[in-house]
XYZ file of C-alpha atoms in Angstrom:
574
model
C -31.990 31.851 1.406
C -30.528 28.626 -0.215
C -31.951 25.360 1.127
C -29.938 24.000 4.010
C -30.324 21.036 6.211
C -28.688 21.309 9.645
C -27.578 17.943 11.231
C -25.601 17.362 14.508
C -22.797 15.132 14.518
C -23.587 12.336 17.144
C -20.428 10.248 17.236
C -19.855 8.655 20.608
C -16.837 8.346 22.624
C -15.584 9.046 26.290
C -14.806 12.600 25.691
C -13.920 13.326 29.305
C -11.336 10.429 29.352
C -9.841 11.627 26.070
C -9.768 15.125 27.371
C -7.941 13.916 30.531
C -5.442 11.743 28.720
C -4.263 14.645 26.355
C -4.926 17.684 28.391
C -7.619 19.224 26.214
C -11.059 20.561 26.778
C -13.961 17.898 26.339
C -15.368 19.969 23.430
C -11.966 19.505 21.577
C -12.135 15.733 22.185
C -15.430 15.609 20.712
C -14.371 17.545 17.689
C -11.547 14.992 17.248
C -14.044 12.195 17.327
C -16.311 13.817 14.867
C -13.265 13.759 12.393
C -13.164 9.952 12.772
C -9.864 10.150 14.658
C -10.131 7.234 17.215
C -7.586 5.254 19.310
C -4.749 6.736 21.330
C -2.169 6.416 18.560
C -4.259 8.141 16.114
C -5.156 11.061 18.394
C -1.608 11.537 19.356
C -0.451 11.653 15.646
C -3.497 14.144 14.872
C -2.643 16.592 17.600
C 1.132 16.232 17.737
C 2.119 14.363 14.570
C 5.555 15.353 13.230
C 8.129 14.403 10.446
C 9.096 11.268 12.370
C 5.767 9.813 11.814
C 5.847 9.878 7.951
C 5.470 6.569 6.304
C 8.476 4.822 4.725
C 8.496 5.556 0.921
C 9.683 2.056 0.207
C 6.207 0.843 1.386
C 4.865 1.999 -1.939
C 4.715 -0.343 -4.782
C 7.419 0.041 -7.331
C 9.142 2.855 -5.438
C 12.438 0.972 -5.017
C 12.357 0.005 -8.693
C 11.642 3.337 -9.816
C 14.405 4.854 -7.662
C 16.943 2.260 -8.860
C 15.832 2.565 -12.391
C 16.499 6.421 -12.420
C 19.801 6.103 -10.377
C 21.130 3.718 -13.070
C 20.218 6.169 -15.776
C 22.010 8.924 -13.742
C 25.140 6.742 -13.531
C 25.013 6.090 -17.238
C 24.565 9.643 -17.966
C 21.339 8.979 -19.972
C 19.257 11.948 -20.598
C 15.834 11.994 -18.840
C 12.692 13.928 -19.533
C 10.240 14.891 -16.913
C 6.497 15.330 -18.118
C 4.503 17.200 -15.599
C 1.091 18.823 -15.518
C -0.055 22.463 -15.807
C -1.816 22.841 -12.370
C -0.576 23.595 -9.071
C 0.169 19.963 -8.085
C 1.710 19.217 -11.429
C 3.888 22.279 -11.333
C 5.111 21.789 -7.823
C 5.682 18.133 -8.474
C 7.701 18.962 -11.665
C 9.877 21.331 -9.618
C 10.626 18.759 -6.878
C 11.561 16.144 -9.435
C 13.632 18.417 -11.612
C 15.572 19.983 -8.638
C 16.092 16.903 -6.772
C 17.226 14.795 -9.898
C 19.647 17.698 -10.845
C 20.967 17.674 -7.203
C 21.715 13.795 -7.715
C 23.592 14.666 -10.950
C 20.997 13.811 -13.551
C 20.905 15.027 -17.191
C 17.206 16.115 -16.956
C 14.920 18.455 -18.528
C 10.968 19.277 -18.477
C 8.080 19.516 -20.761
C 4.833 20.611 -19.067
C 1.906 19.955 -21.482
C 0.207 22.908 -23.043
C -3.360 22.851 -21.985
C -4.694 23.818 -25.265
C -2.313 22.150 -27.681
C -1.486 19.016 -25.735
C -4.264 18.502 -23.233
C -3.886 16.824 -19.950
C -0.920 14.542 -19.216
C 1.298 12.371 -21.573
C 0.243 12.200 -25.003
C 1.864 10.640 -28.274
C 3.133 13.928 -29.625
C 5.052 14.547 -26.195
C 6.372 10.877 -26.448
C 7.537 11.298 -30.029
C 9.038 14.656 -29.424
C 11.000 13.216 -26.435
C 12.313 10.393 -28.477
C 13.193 12.648 -31.478
C 15.307 14.854 -29.078
C 17.182 11.658 -27.915
C 15.551 11.353 -24.409
C 16.391 8.101 -23.104
C 13.871 8.003 -20.101
C 10.327 9.627 -19.251
C 9.385 10.194 -15.761
C 5.840 11.525 -15.345
C 4.365 13.404 -12.328
C 0.859 13.935 -11.382
C -0.165 12.184 -14.525
C 0.502 8.833 -16.517
C -1.713 6.428 -14.678
C -4.192 6.491 -17.708
C -1.813 6.846 -20.445
C -1.392 3.172 -21.475
C -1.355 3.811 -25.173
C 1.114 6.632 -24.922
C 3.372 4.643 -22.708
C 3.210 1.724 -25.068
C 4.374 3.986 -27.754
C 7.295 5.059 -25.659
C 8.304 1.472 -25.022
C 8.027 0.786 -28.716
C 10.460 3.559 -29.304
C 12.780 1.891 -26.863
C 12.344 4.365 -23.986
C 12.388 3.650 -20.237
C 9.052 5.068 -18.529
C 8.589 5.815 -14.851
C 4.943 6.802 -13.863
C 4.545 8.772 -10.452
C 0.855 9.645 -10.079
C -1.949 9.781 -7.605
C -5.024 9.699 -9.562
C -7.592 6.952 -9.674
C -6.614 3.901 -11.469
C -8.743 3.216 -14.697
C -10.919 0.223 -14.586
C -13.301 -1.801 -16.838
C -16.467 -3.706 -15.319
C -17.607 -6.903 -16.508
C -21.205 -8.047 -16.802
C -21.198 -8.999 -12.986
C -20.026 -5.678 -11.988
C -16.395 -6.829 -11.170
C -13.702 -4.437 -11.753
C -10.605 -5.061 -13.875
C -7.821 -2.478 -13.084
C -5.952 -1.199 -16.119
C -2.205 -0.247 -15.370
C 0.058 1.324 -18.102
C 2.812 -0.715 -19.295
C 5.593 1.364 -17.669
C 8.863 0.027 -16.245
C 7.769 1.210 -12.836
C 4.361 2.672 -11.753
C 4.302 4.672 -8.352
C 0.887 5.487 -7.240
C -0.439 4.688 -3.789
C -3.868 4.151 -5.184
C -2.970 0.789 -6.633
C -4.841 -2.028 -5.107
C -1.924 -4.058 -4.302
C 0.183 -1.115 -2.935
C 1.042 -1.524 0.744
C 1.533 2.001 1.483
C -0.620 3.009 4.563
C -2.019 6.234 3.329
C -3.295 6.352 -0.310
C -4.574 10.145 -0.071
C -1.216 11.745 -1.282
C -1.151 14.506 -3.986
C 1.212 14.167 -6.844
C 3.862 16.389 -5.465
C 4.048 14.173 -2.471
C 4.589 11.079 -4.549
C 7.295 12.891 -6.446
C 8.820 13.998 -3.119
C 8.774 10.350 -1.672
C 10.671 9.354 -4.826
C 13.468 11.966 -4.254
C 13.464 11.054 -0.596
C 14.128 7.335 -1.448
C 16.936 8.173 -4.184
C 18.753 10.479 -1.750
C 18.327 8.013 1.101
C 19.978 5.322 -1.158
C 22.639 7.868 -2.106
C 23.497 8.141 1.613
C 21.997 11.578 1.956
C 20.530 12.425 5.372
C 16.673 12.468 5.079
C 16.484 15.994 6.626
C 17.930 17.142 3.319
C 14.801 16.080 1.569
C 12.792 18.349 3.809
C 13.842 21.428 1.735
C 10.871 20.332 -0.584
C 8.093 20.387 2.140
C 6.756 23.768 1.577
C 6.095 22.746 -1.978
C 4.486 19.522 -0.949
C 2.303 21.595 1.507
C 1.311 24.065 -1.347
C 0.267 21.160 -3.596
C -1.609 19.438 -0.890
C -3.753 22.462 -0.327
C -3.911 23.617 -3.866
C -5.052 20.302 -5.160
C -7.606 20.086 -2.334
C -6.452 16.844 -0.837
C -8.003 15.539 2.263
C -6.018 17.063 5.390
C -5.641 13.824 7.227
C -2.821 11.493 8.210
C 0.462 12.400 6.493
C -1.152 15.366 4.627
C -1.619 17.317 8.018
C 2.122 16.669 8.793
C 3.160 17.882 5.360
C 1.043 20.967 5.629
C 2.000 21.739 9.134
C 5.632 21.350 8.497
C 5.535 22.959 5.080
C 3.873 26.106 6.452
C 6.609 26.507 8.998
C 9.184 26.314 6.197
C 7.037 28.677 3.957
C 7.068 31.318 6.611
C 10.924 31.482 6.348
C 11.093 30.364 2.662
C 14.406 30.904 0.882
C 12.897 30.334 -2.591
C 13.108 33.718 -4.420
C 10.013 32.892 -6.574
C 7.833 32.391 -3.538
C 9.245 35.324 -1.620
C 8.168 37.425 -4.488
C 4.851 35.967 -5.128
C 3.932 36.395 -1.383
C 5.252 40.038 -1.529
C 3.448 41.021 -4.598
C 0.212 39.948 -2.943
C 0.900 42.176 0.027
C 1.329 39.443 2.545
C 3.948 38.820 5.274
C 5.687 35.619 4.761
C 5.156 34.690 8.554
C 1.535 35.244 8.154
C 0.762 32.796 5.225
C -2.007 30.339 6.062
C -3.692 27.686 4.173
C -6.373 30.290 3.098
C -3.539 32.281 1.374
C -2.352 29.109 -0.586
C -5.768 27.995 -1.481
C -7.260 31.371 -2.436
C -4.402 33.882 -3.139
C -1.006 32.218 -3.887
C -2.375 28.970 -5.376
C -4.494 30.516 -8.097
C -1.488 32.597 -9.349
C 0.520 29.499 -9.799
C -2.420 27.932 -11.582
C -3.139 31.034 -13.673
C -0.153 30.580 -16.070
C -1.423 27.050 -16.957
C -4.857 28.241 -17.467
C -4.407 31.256 -19.604
C -0.836 30.875 -20.866
C 1.804 28.251 -20.158
C 2.689 26.666 -16.982
C 6.214 26.988 -17.664
C 6.115 30.619 -16.293
C 5.218 29.248 -12.830
C 7.875 26.633 -13.076
C 10.379 29.485 -13.979
C 9.053 31.407 -11.024
C 10.043 28.497 -8.601
C 13.387 27.897 -10.298
C 14.288 31.704 -10.427
C 17.820 32.482 -9.597
C 17.698 36.260 -9.217
C 15.153 38.385 -7.351
C 14.814 40.550 -10.444
C 13.676 37.616 -12.457
C 11.527 36.381 -9.448
C 9.655 39.836 -9.077
C 8.981 40.110 -12.931
C 7.465 36.548 -13.075
C 5.465 37.047 -9.668
C 4.019 40.452 -11.187
C 3.137 38.675 -14.485
C 1.413 35.857 -12.672
C -0.690 38.248 -10.427
C -1.710 40.056 -13.543
C -2.575 36.741 -15.258
C -4.768 35.807 -12.250
C -6.700 39.093 -12.377
C -7.562 38.439 -15.977
C -8.578 34.953 -14.901
C -10.828 36.231 -12.327
C -12.709 38.644 -14.578
C -13.082 35.855 -17.256
C -14.480 33.461 -14.541
C -17.017 35.981 -13.405
C -18.264 36.446 -16.904
C -18.391 32.661 -17.471
C -20.213 31.915 -14.092
C -22.932 34.395 -14.851
C -23.500 33.026 -18.407
C -23.681 29.581 -16.952
C -26.122 30.353 -14.130
C -28.314 32.150 -16.528
C -28.314 29.208 -18.975
C -29.486 26.759 -16.270
C -32.141 29.158 -14.751
C -33.678 29.957 -18.066
C -33.815 26.558 -19.653
C -35.072 22.856 -18.924
C -31.342 22.223 -17.544
C -32.781 23.371 -14.220
C -34.699 20.144 -13.770
C -31.563 17.907 -14.407
C -29.922 16.271 -11.516
C -26.557 16.418 -13.146
C -25.913 19.743 -14.756
C -24.232 19.809 -18.284
C -23.682 23.452 -19.500
C -22.014 24.168 -22.865
C -20.096 27.481 -23.006
C -18.566 27.168 -26.510
C -16.575 30.463 -26.184
C -15.349 30.001 -22.697
C -11.648 29.538 -22.359
C -11.391 25.774 -21.568
C -8.948 26.349 -18.792
C -11.828 27.945 -16.848
C -14.309 25.272 -17.272
C -13.533 23.551 -13.823
C -13.637 26.805 -11.878
C -16.972 27.674 -13.488
C -18.255 24.199 -12.824
C -17.360 24.530 -9.198
C -19.423 27.882 -8.934
C -22.325 26.091 -10.521
C -22.071 23.352 -7.935
C -22.019 25.860 -5.238
C -24.927 27.787 -6.642
C -27.247 24.906 -7.429
C -25.721 22.091 -5.095
C -25.769 19.646 -8.142
C -22.914 17.889 -9.830
C -21.930 20.128 -12.774
C -20.010 19.889 -15.902
C -19.038 22.872 -17.868
C -18.153 22.030 -21.569
C -16.254 24.295 -24.136
C -15.371 24.261 -27.784
C -11.768 22.876 -28.496
C -9.562 22.073 -31.576
C -10.332 18.437 -31.311
C -14.078 18.798 -30.594
C -15.363 19.486 -26.999
C -13.511 19.577 -23.616
C -14.954 19.905 -20.137
C -14.398 19.811 -16.269
C -16.746 18.677 -13.642
C -17.142 19.300 -9.932
C -19.321 17.196 -7.829
C -21.157 16.782 -4.517
C -20.624 14.372 -1.704
C -23.341 12.042 -2.951
C -22.057 11.653 -6.443
C -18.739 9.906 -7.368
C -17.953 11.655 -10.705
C -15.235 9.523 -11.897
C -17.285 6.384 -11.342
C -20.200 7.952 -12.972
C -18.164 8.780 -16.079
C -16.947 5.145 -16.239
C -20.588 4.195 -16.799
C -20.639 6.060 -20.046
C -17.148 5.943 -21.160
C -18.080 5.019 -24.736
C -19.274 8.601 -25.260
C -15.993 10.158 -24.510
C -12.602 10.151 -26.355
C -10.731 10.882 -22.853
C -11.636 11.115 -19.336
C -10.042 10.938 -15.816
C -10.251 12.278 -12.371
C -11.517 11.775 -8.696
C -14.769 11.313 -6.956
C -15.129 15.181 -6.591
C -13.731 16.350 -9.854
C -13.135 15.044 -13.463
C -12.007 16.202 -16.804
C -13.125 14.854 -20.342
C -13.181 15.186 -23.991
C -15.958 14.476 -26.483
C -15.597 14.045 -30.287
C -17.809 16.955 -31.220
C -20.924 18.976 -30.044
C -23.190 16.232 -31.424
C -22.111 14.233 -28.495
C -23.148 16.810 -25.739
C -26.758 15.908 -25.679
C -26.270 12.029 -25.333
C -23.612 12.736 -22.667
C -26.058 14.911 -20.708
C -28.894 12.357 -21.074
C -26.628 9.451 -20.032
C -25.506 11.030 -17.068
C -29.008 12.117 -15.831
C -30.454 8.576 -16.901
C -27.864 6.922 -14.745
C -28.220 9.119 -11.815
C -29.561 7.724 -8.625
C -29.525 11.199 -6.868
C -32.523 12.247 -4.762
C -33.945 15.609 -3.969
C -32.448 15.300 -0.531
C -29.037 15.192 -2.047
C -29.467 18.527 -3.445
C -30.080 20.072 -0.134
C -26.766 21.376 1.432
C -26.139 19.660 4.691
C -24.635 21.901 7.413
C -22.961 19.387 9.889
C -22.901 20.986 13.630
C -20.162 19.617 15.493
C -21.335 20.713 18.916
C -24.472 22.565 19.958
C -22.665 24.878 22.170
C -23.988 28.069 24.050
C -21.866 31.249 23.510
C -21.354 31.383 27.280
C -19.025 28.456 26.902
C -16.547 30.384 24.634
C -13.231 31.249 26.360
C -10.008 32.329 24.957
C -8.391 29.234 26.212
C -11.081 27.113 23.969
C -10.043 29.122 21.043
C -6.366 28.576 21.674
C -7.061 24.848 21.908
C -8.982 24.926 18.631
C -5.671 25.825 16.779
C -4.521 22.217 17.648
C -6.921 21.066 15.043
C -5.430 23.162 12.322
C -4.849 23.076 9.343
C -8.468 23.151 8.441
C -9.507 22.086 4.811
C -11.094 19.217 2.987
C -11.399 16.202 5.154
C -10.616 18.321 8.362
C -13.171 20.961 8.268
C -13.327 24.023 10.582
C -15.503 23.106 13.601
C -19.029 24.396 13.622
C -21.025 25.213 16.639
C -24.496 26.293 17.015
C -26.967 28.096 19.318
C -30.758 28.612 19.141
C -32.669 31.583 20.544
C -30.283 34.435 20.218
C -31.596 37.945 19.926
C -30.047 40.530 17.648
C -29.835 43.726 19.688
C -28.515 45.732 16.887
C -26.582 45.324 13.420
C -24.596 47.368 10.860
C -23.859 46.520 7.259
C -20.419 47.245 5.909
C -18.471 46.897 2.705
C -18.616 48.201 -0.768
C -20.855 45.124 -1.822
C -22.711 45.183 1.568
C -21.399 41.863 2.245
C -20.258 42.289 5.868
C -22.635 42.444 8.821
C -21.455 43.200 12.425
C -24.243 42.227 14.952
C -24.549 42.278 18.762
C -26.276 39.161 20.157
C -27.630 38.273 23.352
C -29.007 34.901 24.862
C -32.054 34.277 26.798
C -30.144 34.999 29.975
C -28.900 38.378 28.791
C -25.312 37.391 28.002
C -23.979 39.388 25.261
C -21.498 38.833 22.442
C -20.531 40.344 19.117
C -20.788 38.552 15.846
C -19.825 38.990 12.205
C -21.432 37.798 9.092
C -19.928 37.581 5.575
C -22.521 37.162 3.029
C -25.532 39.017 1.458
C -25.901 41.686 4.169
C -29.230 43.086 2.994
C -30.830 39.361 2.919
C -29.427 38.859 6.509
C -30.904 42.128 7.819
C -34.190 41.482 6.243
C -34.304 38.075 8.016
C -33.276 39.548 11.255
C -36.001 42.418 10.990
C -38.707 39.637 10.407
C -37.686 37.233 13.184
C -37.475 37.947 16.860
C -34.793 35.381 17.658
C -32.086 33.740 15.427
C -30.335 30.298 15.349
C -26.849 30.476 14.376
C -24.088 28.122 13.234
C -20.773 29.889 14.232
C -16.903 29.494 14.747
C -15.574 31.422 17.703
C -12.642 33.760 17.296
C -10.993 36.681 18.946
C -11.125 40.135 17.562
C -8.250 42.300 18.344
C -8.687 46.015 17.872
C -6.406 48.761 19.270
C -4.538 46.179 21.306
C -7.691 44.866 22.981
C -8.873 41.195 22.608
C -12.714 40.612 22.506
C -14.472 37.285 22.013
C -16.734 37.234 18.793
C -18.511 34.667 16.798
C -18.285 34.141 12.981
C -21.652 33.234 11.868
C -21.545 30.806 9.092
C -25.378 29.905 8.662
C -28.606 31.111 10.313
C -32.228 30.634 10.379
């Protein structure tokens, strides 16, 4: 069993008063407080927020300037080039801008950087290529905030540049630790993370920022705002796929976007859903995050993201079906390569002094560089440590990192930026380039020398929302739990716990012996079924050696042969 520490969330509020005010169970009121949603207005928005409560895009710094600049280019029939990114957020943001600007009459085309040849975001080659092809204006999406030198080149070539992005603003620290933020010299920079931006919710994904720009331009053109809602399913896909916090506006995007996705008219999405054997009306955030999203990402990882963009833009069902099938096949290849890379990375750590590091830096020279981030995520899950996976590239070494809550990856990279040729990212994820293999060891040493992580940080914390006996579970409570959806980062699925349960019997299922069905009883003899997904043999061995079990669980309804039965989904145990 991996090391875990159970803690009970103990945030205080008048749960009964909240329950009475909103007609919910006090347990639901406590769950809302645990997610730091306080105040009547905030609770109302969390439970019942709709599109009317979205913030005015014009509150975002440079939004009006960006919209007016692009509208002027459209009137003057100036050719515009969108430069996007090759991940799910970048592809959907590109689709929104491309479709929205075309609908507004723009002469617009797209270049999505090639992950291997171009690397992330805007580069000098793409800028020069746009200029050589006579493009007057560059509009970025999901990138550009860290491209100061590239945008300076575009300005020297006489181009107009509009940046739409959501990544952290680059900064330098002086000797006193004061930060100086560095903005690119673009004609307009639309990014809600700018320190002097008055937009109330900075946690948007790149596609949401792009959508806000189209919404602004359409409003200025006299088009009803409801017309822009045609893009909400793509904003929802990007919000989930880019693992944004499901709080504030993002909850509204995902709720509304899922409703739209259930009856999507987009042929590409219809075929991608079909080829995965899913009914459109049953698509959930899980399907976006772990089934559909990886297919959209796969083309940017192993081939070119242009395929995913073509899927979204497909005009015939035949074209959409072929592209969807190709993306599914690509994703299957990606999964197998990932399994191989993960096994190699874990072996390297467990059989070397790397296992003693606080921050893992693993070099897999022959790994496809597009898989580095996924494998870094698997390393983080396995060891519960910040993890970087580096691979050999044409320019030297490239890598991606995935972090734990106690370690702000982007800020830690800023402390050793002199070792890298390029880097960027978020607190929980980052990408970087090194000049060559000789820089790997200095990079690993610097990260570990700077680290203030303690042993406690490496013990995975399991946060229990409510210690709740299984006797309290009812169908009505489970129905009310759906008010808290969608679940994901920043709005985790609630976790309950009970001690002293006896396992009356169990059965292990599945080809990999990874499903356990159990029958449980509390001290008073009340019985309930449970299901555990994980290492079945380890669970069975623990149960055989311990007379009673403490479980962290989520309640659900198991429907079988038309009959509903309460059960618990066991997430953790000891």
